[in-house]
Structure formats: C-alpha cells, structure tokens
mmCIF file of C-alpha atoms in Angstrom:
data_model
loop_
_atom_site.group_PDB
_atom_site.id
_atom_site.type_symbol
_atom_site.label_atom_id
_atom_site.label_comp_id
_atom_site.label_asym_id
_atom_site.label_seq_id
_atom_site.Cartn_x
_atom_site.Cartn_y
_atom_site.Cartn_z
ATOM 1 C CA UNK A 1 0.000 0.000 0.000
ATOM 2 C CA UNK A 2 0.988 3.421 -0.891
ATOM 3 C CA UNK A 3 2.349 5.730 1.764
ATOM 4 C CA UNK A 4 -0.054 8.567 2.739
ATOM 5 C CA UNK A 5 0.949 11.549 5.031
ATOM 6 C CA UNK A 6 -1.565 11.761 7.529
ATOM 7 C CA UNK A 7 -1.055 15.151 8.718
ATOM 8 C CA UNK A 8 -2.836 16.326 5.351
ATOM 9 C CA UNK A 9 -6.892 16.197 5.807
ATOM 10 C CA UNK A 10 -7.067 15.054 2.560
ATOM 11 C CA UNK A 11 -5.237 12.444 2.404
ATOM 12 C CA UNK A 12 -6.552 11.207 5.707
ATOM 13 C CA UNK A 13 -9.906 11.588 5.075
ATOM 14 C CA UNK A 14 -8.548 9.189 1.216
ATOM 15 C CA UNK A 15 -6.769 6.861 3.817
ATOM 16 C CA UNK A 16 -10.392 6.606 5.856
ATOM 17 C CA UNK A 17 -12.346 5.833 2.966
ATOM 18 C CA UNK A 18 -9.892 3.003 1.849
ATOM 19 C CA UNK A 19 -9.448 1.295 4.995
ATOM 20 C CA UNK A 20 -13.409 1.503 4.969
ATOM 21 C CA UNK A 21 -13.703 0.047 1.495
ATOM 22 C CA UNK A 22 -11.364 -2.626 2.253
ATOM 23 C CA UNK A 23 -13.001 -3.990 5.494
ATOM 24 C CA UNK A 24 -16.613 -3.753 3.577
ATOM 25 C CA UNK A 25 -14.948 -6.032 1.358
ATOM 26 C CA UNK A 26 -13.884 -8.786 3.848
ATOM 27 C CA UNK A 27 -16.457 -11.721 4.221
ATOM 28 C CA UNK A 28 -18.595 -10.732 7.884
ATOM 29 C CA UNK A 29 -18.017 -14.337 8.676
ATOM 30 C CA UNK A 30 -13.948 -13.484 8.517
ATOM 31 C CA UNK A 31 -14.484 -10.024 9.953
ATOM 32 C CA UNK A 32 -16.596 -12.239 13.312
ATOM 33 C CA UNK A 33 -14.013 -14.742 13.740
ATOM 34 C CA UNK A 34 -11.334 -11.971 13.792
ATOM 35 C CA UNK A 35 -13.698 -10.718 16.765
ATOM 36 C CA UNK A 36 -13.767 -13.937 18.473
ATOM 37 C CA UNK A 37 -10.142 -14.400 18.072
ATOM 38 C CA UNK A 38 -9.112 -11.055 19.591
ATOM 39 C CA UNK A 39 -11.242 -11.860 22.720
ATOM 40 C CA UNK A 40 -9.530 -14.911 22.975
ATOM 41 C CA UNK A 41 -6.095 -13.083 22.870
ATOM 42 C CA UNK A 42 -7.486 -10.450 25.655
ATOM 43 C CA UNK A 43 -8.764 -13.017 27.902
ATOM 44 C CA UNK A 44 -4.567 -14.054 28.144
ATOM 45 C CA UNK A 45 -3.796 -10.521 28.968
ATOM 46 C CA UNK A 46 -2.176 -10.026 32.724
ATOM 47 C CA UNK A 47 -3.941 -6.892 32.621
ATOM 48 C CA UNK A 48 -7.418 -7.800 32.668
ATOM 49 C CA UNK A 49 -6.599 -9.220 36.369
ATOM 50 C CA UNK A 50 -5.968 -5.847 37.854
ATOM 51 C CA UNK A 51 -7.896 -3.377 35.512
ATOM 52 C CA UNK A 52 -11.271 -1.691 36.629
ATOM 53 C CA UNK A 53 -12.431 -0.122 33.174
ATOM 54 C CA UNK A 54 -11.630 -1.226 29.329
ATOM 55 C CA UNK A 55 -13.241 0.706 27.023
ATOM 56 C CA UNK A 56 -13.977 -0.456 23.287
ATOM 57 C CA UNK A 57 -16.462 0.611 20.358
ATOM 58 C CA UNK A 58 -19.413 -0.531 18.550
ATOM 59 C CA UNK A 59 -18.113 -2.124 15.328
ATOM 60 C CA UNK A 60 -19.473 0.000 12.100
ATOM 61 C CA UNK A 61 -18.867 -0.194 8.646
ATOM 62 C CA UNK A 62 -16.726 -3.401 8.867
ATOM 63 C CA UNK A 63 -14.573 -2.557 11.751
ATOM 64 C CA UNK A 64 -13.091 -5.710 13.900
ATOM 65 C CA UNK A 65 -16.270 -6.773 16.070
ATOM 66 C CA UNK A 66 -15.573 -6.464 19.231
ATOM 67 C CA UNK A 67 -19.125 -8.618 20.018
ATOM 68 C CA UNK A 68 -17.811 -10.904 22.784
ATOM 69 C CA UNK A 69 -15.557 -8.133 25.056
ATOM 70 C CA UNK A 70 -18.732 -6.540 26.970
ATOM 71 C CA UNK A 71 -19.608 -10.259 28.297
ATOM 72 C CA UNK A 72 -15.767 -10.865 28.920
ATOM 73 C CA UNK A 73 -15.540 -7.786 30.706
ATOM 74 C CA UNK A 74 -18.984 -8.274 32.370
ATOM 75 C CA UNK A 75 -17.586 -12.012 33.461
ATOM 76 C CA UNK A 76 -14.810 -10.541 34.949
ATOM 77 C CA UNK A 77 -16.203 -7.918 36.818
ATOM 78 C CA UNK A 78 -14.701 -4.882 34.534
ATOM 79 C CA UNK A 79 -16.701 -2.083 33.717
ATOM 80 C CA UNK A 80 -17.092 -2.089 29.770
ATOM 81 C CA UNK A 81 -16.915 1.142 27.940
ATOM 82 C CA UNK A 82 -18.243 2.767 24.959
ATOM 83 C CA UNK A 83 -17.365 6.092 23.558
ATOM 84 C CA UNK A 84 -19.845 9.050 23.624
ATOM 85 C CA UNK A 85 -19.343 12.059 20.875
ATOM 86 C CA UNK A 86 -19.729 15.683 22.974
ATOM 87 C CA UNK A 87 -20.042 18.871 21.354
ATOM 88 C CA UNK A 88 -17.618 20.190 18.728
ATOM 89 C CA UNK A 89 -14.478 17.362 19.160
ATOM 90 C CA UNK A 90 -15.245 16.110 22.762
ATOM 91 C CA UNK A 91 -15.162 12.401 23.513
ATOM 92 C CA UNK A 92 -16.498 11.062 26.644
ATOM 93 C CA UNK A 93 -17.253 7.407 27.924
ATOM 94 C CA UNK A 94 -20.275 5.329 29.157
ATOM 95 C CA UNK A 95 -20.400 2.245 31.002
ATOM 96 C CA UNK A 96 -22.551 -0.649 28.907
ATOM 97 C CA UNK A 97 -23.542 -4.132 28.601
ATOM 98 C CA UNK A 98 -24.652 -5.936 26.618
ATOM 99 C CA UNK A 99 -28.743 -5.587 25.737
ATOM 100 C CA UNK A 100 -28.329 -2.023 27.383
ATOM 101 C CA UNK A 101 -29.955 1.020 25.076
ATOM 102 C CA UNK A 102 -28.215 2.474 22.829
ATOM 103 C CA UNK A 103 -28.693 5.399 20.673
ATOM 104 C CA UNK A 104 -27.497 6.738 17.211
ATOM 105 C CA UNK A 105 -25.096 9.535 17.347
ATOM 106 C CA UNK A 106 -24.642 12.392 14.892
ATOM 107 C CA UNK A 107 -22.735 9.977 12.397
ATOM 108 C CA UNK A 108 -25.286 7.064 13.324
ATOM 109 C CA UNK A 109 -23.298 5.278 15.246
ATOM 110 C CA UNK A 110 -24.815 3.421 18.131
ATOM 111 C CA UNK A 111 -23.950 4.871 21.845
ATOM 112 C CA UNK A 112 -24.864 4.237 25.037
ATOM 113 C CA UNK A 113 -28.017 6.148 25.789
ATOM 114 C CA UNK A 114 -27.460 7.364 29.496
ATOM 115 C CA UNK A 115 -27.678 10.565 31.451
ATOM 116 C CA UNK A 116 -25.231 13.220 30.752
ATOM 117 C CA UNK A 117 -24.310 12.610 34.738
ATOM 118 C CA UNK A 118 -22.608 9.036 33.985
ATOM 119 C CA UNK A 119 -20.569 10.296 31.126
ATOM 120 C CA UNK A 120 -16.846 9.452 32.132
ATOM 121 C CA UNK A 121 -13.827 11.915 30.769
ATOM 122 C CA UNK A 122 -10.792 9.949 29.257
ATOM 123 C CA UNK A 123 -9.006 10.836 32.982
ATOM 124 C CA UNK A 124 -11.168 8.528 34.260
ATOM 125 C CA UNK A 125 -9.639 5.502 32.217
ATOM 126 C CA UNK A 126 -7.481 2.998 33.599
#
C-alpha cells in the first residue's frame, strides 16, 4: 500500500475511505471470527486481572467486532466502555452491557443512551 501523510486532511480523510472500502470487502463471517479471536487473545492478557475499566467501540462499517468483550468484561467484573461524541471534538465514555440502550449519534453510530451525569472523561480511564 501506498504511503499517505496523515497530517494532510485530505489524504486522511482518502486513507479513511480506503481502509473503509477494504473492510466492507472482507467476508462478515472473517471479519466475526477476527472478533472472536481477539477476545480470545485479551482473555490471556495479565492486565485484565488488575484493571477496573476497558473501554472499546461498537463495530461499524466493517470494523473488527468487538461482540464478545462486553460479556468478557462483564464475566470478569470490569466495567465495559463505549465512547460518547460531545459537542464540537469532545469524547467522553459510558459504562454498557450488553442488551443495554443504545442510541445513534450524529454519524449514526450506536452509543450508550445514558444521562449526561454518567458520562466518564478519558481521565477517568485505567
């Protein structure tokens, strides 16, 4: 693959859509058991035994699934994660599990729907 300077908006915005294109491409069955195989690989970690919080995403537009780390997580008593879009750039987090509501943000992507009171700022992150 070509290299593409990321610090022009252009070309990272080209590099976006291309990564995009090429995980719409990939089978969802491969794109599933990539999922399942990174929460196998997590579950190994040393980490998980002392960490509180691990925060993740909901999987859009072919992104690796990360469908079986909330019950992981859950099993283990962590507190699962999601990211919540603020105003202008602002990025905060949410606790979730699995089955818990979840609404569409601004780009459509799914986030936890809770009050504006449980939002957690990145300094809160393990």
């Amino acid at each position: 693959m070509p290299s593409i300077p990321t610090e022009n908006p252009d070309a990272r915005q080209a590099l976006r859509n291309l990564m995009r294109a090429r995980r719409a491409a990939l089978p969802a069955r491969q794109r599933l058991d990539a999922g399942n195989a990174l929460a196998q690989q997590l579950a190994l970690l040393p980490i998980l035994e002392s960490t509180q919080t691990l925060a993740g995403y909901f999987a859009c537009t072919g992104e690796l699934p990360l469908h079986e780390v909330p019950g992981l997580c859950r099993a283990r008593g962590i507190d699962y994660l999601l990211p919540v879009l603020g105003r202008g750039r602002s990025l905060r987090f949410a606790r979730w599990q699995t089955g818990a509501s979840l609404l569409g943000n601004r780009y459509g992507i799914p986030e936890p729907d809770v009050a504006e009171s449980e939002l957690l700022s990145p300094a809160h992150l393990d």
